[in-house]
XYZ file of N, CA, C and O in Angstrom:
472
model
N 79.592 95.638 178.055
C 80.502 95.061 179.016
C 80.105 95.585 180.388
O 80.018 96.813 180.343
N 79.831 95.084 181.605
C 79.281 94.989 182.587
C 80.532 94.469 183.822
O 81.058 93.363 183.939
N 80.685 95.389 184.420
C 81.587 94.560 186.196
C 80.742 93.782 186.828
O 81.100 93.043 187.745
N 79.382 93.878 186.349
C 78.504 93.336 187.759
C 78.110 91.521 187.224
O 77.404 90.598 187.627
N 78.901 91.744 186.298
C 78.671 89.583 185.966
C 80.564 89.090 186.044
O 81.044 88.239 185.296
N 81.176 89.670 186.852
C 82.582 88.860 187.148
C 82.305 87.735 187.345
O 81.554 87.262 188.198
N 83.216 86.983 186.148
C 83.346 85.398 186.456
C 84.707 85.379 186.477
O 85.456 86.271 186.079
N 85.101 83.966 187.123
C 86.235 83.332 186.913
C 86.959 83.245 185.480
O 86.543 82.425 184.662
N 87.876 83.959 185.220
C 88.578 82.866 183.966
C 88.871 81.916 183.427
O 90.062 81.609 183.376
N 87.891 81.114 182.834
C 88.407 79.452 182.506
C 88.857 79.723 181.423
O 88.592 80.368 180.408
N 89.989 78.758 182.074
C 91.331 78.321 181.473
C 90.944 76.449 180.443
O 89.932 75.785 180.664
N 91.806 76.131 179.647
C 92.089 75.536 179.147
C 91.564 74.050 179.959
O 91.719 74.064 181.181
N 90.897 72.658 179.289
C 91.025 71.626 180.232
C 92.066 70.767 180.139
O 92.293 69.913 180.995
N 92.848 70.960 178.968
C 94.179 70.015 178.393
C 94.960 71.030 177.858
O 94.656 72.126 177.386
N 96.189 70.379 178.044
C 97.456 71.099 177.436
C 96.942 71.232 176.105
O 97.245 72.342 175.667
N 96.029 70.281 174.965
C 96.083 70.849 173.307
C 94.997 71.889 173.551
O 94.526 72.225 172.465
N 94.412 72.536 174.590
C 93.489 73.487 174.403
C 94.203 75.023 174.193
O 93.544 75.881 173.605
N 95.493 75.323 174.663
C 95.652 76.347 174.615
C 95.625 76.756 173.503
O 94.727 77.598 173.514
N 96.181 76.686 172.184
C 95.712 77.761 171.357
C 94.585 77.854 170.925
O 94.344 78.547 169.937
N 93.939 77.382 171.377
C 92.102 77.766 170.628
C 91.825 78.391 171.766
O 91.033 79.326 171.651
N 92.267 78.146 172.923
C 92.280 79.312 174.176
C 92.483 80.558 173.697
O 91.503 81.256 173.435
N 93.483 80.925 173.551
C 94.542 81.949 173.493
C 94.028 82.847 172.313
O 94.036 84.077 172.358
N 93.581 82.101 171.251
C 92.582 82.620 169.700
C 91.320 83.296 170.296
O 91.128 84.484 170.036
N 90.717 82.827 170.837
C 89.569 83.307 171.890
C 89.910 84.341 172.415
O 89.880 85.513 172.041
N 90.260 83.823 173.364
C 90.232 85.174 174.788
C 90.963 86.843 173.433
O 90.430 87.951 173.374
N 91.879 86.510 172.827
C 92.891 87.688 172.628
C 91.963 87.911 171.206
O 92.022 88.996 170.626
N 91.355 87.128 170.841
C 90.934 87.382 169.329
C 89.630 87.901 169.928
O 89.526 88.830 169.128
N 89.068 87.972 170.333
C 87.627 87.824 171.184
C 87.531 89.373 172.178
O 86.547 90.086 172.372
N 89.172 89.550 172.757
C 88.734 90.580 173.390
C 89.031 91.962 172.174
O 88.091 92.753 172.092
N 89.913 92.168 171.529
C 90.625 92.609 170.489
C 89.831 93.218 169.691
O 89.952 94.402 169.376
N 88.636 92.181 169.158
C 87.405 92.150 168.977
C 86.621 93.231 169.103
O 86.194 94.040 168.279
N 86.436 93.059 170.852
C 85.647 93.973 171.523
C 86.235 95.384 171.539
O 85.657 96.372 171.084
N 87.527 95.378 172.147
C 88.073 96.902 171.828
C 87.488 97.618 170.523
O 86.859 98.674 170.463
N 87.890 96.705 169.438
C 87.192 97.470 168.222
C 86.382 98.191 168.073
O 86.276 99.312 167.575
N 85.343 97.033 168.852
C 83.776 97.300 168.233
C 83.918 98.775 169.222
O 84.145 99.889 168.749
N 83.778 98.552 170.286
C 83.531 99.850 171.559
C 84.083 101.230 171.053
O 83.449 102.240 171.358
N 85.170 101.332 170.334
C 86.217 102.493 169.804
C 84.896 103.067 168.726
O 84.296 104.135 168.606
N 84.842 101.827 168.104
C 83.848 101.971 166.624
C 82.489 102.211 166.910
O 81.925 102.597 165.886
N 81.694 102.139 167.922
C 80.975 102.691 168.662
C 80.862 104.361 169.166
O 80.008 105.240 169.051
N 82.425 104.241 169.873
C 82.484 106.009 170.238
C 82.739 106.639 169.041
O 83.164 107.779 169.228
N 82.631 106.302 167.775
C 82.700 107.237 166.788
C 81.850 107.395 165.525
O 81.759 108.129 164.541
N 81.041 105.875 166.299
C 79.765 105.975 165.169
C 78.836 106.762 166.123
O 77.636 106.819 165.853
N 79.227 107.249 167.001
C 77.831 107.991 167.819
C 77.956 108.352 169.484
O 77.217 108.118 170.440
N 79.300 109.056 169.333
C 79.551 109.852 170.529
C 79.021 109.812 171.847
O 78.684 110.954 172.161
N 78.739 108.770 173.003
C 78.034 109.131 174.117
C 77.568 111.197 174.266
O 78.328 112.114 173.954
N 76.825 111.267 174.556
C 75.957 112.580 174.777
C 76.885 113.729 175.783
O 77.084 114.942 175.711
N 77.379 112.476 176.874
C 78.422 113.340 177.986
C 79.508 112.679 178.295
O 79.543 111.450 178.355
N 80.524 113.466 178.527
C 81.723 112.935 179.107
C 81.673 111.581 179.708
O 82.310 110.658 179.200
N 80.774 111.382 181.013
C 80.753 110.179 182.082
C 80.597 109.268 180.919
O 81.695 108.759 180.698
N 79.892 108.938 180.264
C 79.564 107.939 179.133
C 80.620 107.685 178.409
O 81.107 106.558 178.319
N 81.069 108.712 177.829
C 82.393 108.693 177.128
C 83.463 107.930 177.814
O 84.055 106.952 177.357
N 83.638 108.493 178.962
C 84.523 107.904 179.602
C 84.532 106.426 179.866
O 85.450 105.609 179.796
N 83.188 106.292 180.207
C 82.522 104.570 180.697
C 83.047 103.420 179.239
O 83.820 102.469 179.122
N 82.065 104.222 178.282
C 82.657 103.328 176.855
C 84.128 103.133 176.551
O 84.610 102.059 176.193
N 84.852 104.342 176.737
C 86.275 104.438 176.893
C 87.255 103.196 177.818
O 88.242 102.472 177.689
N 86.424 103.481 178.576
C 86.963 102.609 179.644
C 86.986 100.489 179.316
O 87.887 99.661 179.450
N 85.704 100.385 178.921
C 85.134 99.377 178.306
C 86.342 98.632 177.117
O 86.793 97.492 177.019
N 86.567 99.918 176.323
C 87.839 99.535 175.240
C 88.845 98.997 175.807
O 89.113 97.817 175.579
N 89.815 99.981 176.904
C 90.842 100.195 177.209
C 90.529 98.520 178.450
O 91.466 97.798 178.107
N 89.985 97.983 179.212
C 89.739 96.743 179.524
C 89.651 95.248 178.507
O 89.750 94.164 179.081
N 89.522 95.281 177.483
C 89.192 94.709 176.901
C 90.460 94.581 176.124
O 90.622 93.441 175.689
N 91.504 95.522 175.797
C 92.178 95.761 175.224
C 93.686 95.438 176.294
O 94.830 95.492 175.841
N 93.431 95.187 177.407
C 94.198 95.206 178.575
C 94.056 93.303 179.111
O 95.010 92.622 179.486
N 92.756 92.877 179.000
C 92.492 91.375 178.728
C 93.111 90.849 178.002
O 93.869 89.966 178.406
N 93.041 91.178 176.636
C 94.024 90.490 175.595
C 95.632 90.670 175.799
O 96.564 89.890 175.994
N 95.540 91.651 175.703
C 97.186 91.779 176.133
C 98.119 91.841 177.182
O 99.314 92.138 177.175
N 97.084 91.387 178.404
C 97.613 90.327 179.421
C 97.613 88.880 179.550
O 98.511 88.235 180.092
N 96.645 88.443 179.066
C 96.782 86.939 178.518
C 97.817 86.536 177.401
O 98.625 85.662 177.714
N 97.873 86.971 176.370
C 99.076 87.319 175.484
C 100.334 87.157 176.557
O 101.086 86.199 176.740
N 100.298 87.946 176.946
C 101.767 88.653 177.634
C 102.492 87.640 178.238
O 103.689 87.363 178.157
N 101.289 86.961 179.061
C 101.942 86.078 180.553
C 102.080 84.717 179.100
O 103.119 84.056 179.101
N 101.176 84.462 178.152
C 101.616 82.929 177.636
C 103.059 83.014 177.311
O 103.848 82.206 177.800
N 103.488 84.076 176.404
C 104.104 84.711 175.535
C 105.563 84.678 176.437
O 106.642 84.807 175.858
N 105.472 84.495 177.890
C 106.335 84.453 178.639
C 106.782 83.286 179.511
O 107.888 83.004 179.970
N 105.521 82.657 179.607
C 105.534 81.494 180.605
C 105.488 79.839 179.800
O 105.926 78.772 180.232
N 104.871 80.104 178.660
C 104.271 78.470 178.441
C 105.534 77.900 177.988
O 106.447 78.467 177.387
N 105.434 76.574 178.408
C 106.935 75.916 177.586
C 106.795 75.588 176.499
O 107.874 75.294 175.983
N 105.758 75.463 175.702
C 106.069 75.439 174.293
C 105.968 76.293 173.108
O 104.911 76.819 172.758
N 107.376 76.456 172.339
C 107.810 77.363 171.595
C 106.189 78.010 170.928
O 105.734 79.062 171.376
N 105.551 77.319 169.976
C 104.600 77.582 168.859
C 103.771 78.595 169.784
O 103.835 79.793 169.509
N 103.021 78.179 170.837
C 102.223 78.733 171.550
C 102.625 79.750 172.070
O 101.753 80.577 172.338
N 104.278 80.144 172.464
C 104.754 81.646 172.956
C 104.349 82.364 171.365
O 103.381 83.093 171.146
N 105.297 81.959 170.460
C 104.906 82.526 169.313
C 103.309 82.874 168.933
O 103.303 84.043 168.550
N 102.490 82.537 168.907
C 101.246 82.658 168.846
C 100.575 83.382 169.709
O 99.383 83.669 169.604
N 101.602 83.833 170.943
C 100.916 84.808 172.125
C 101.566 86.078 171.850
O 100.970 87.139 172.034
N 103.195 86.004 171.259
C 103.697 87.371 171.371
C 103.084 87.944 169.517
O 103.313 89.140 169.336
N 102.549 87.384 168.558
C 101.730 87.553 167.794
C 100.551 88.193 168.299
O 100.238 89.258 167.766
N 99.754 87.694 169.335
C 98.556 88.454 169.679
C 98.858 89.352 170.196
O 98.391 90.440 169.860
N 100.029 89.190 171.520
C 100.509 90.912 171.577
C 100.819 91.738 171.096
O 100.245 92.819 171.229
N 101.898 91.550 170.310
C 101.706 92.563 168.610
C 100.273 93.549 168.441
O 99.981 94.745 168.406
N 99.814 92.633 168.386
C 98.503 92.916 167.337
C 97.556 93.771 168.582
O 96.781 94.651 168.208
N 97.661 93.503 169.779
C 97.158 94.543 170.485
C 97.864 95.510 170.748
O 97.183 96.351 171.334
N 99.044 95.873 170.592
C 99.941 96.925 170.609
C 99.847 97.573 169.460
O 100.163 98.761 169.401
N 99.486 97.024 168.589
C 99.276 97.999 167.124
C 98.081 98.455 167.185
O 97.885 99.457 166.496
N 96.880 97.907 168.004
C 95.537 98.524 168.162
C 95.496 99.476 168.964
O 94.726 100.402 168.711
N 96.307 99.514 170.149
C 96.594 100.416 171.037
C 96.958 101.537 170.447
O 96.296 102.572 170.517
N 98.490 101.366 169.558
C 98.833 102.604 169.173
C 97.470 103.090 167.939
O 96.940 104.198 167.857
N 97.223 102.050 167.228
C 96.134 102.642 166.295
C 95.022 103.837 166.859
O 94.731 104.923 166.358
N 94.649 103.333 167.807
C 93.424 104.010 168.795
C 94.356 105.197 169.098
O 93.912 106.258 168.659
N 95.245 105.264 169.580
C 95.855 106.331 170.757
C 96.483 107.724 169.106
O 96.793 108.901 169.292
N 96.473 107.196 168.102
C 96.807 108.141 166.863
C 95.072 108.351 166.358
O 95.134 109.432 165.772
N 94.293 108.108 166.318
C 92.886 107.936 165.996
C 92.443 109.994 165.983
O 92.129 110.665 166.966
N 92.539 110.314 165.017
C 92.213 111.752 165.061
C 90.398 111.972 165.016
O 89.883 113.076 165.192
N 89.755 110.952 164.801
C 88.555 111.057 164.688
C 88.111 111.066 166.587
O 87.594 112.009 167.185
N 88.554 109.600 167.226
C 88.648 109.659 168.494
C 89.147 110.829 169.290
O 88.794 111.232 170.397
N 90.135 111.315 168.383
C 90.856 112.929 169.347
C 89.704 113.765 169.463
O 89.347 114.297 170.514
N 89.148 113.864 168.393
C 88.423 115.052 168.253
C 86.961 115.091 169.338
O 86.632 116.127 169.916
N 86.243 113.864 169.466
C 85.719 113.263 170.318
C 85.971 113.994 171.753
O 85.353 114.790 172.460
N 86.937 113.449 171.791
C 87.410 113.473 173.593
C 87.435 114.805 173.627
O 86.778 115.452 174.443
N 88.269 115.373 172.657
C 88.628 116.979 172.601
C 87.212 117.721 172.749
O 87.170 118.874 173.177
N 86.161 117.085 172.414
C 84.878 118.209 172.332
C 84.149 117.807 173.423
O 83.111 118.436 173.627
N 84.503 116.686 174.370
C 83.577 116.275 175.393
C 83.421 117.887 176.516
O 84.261 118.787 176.502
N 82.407 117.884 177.216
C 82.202 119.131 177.946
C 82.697 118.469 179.184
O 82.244 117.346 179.407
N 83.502 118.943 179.979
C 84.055 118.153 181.099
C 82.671 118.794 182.571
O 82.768 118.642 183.789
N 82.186 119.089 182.228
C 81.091 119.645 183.498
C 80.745 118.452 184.325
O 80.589 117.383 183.735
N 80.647 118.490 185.242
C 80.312 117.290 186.164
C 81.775 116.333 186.556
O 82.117 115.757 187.588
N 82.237 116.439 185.582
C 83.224 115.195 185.855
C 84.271 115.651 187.481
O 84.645 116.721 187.962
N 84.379 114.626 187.766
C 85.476 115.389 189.282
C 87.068 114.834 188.796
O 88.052 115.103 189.485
């Protein structure tokens, strides 16, 4: 995951696109949190800054989904599709807390050498 390719968010071209939207973006980023978590523990960045960077990578990705979620889940006028957003929020709130109880991840962070970091 990279800042230096920011694109626009495209959105939906018809009202029947949103939930294959919404499956995407939240299933897609959700996804990614995974993999990145499952990453920092199949093989520890070397130093903190890294740690942190990959860390960071999750916690974005994980913040994508469950802002897209959030705002459908609140805004769209039709029932099925809120339902189907406060479902994906769920499900990133249970990844959240999953990650944030993660004793393998504790231990990680816990052993990073903080030298350099400001």
């Amino acid at each position: 995951m990279s800042n230096n390719n920011l694109t626009p968010l495209r959105l939906p071209d018809s009202p029947d696109g949103w939930g294959g939207w919404l499956s995407e973006r939240c299933g897609g980023q959700l996804a990614t949190a995974r993999a990145r978590a499952a990453a920092i523990k199949d093989g520890p960045p070397t130093d903190a800054t890294a740690l942190l960077r990959t860390w960071n990578e999750v916690s974005m990705a994980l913040n994508n989904a469950m802002s897209s979620a959030s705002l459908v889940s609140q805004v769209h006028p039709q029932e099925a599709l809120r339902s189907q957003a406060e479902a994906a929020e769920q499900e990133g709130n249970q990844l959240s807390t999953d990650l944030g109880l993660d004793r393998d991840l504790f231990e990680i962070f816990a052993a990073a050498d903080p030298t350099g970091l400001d």
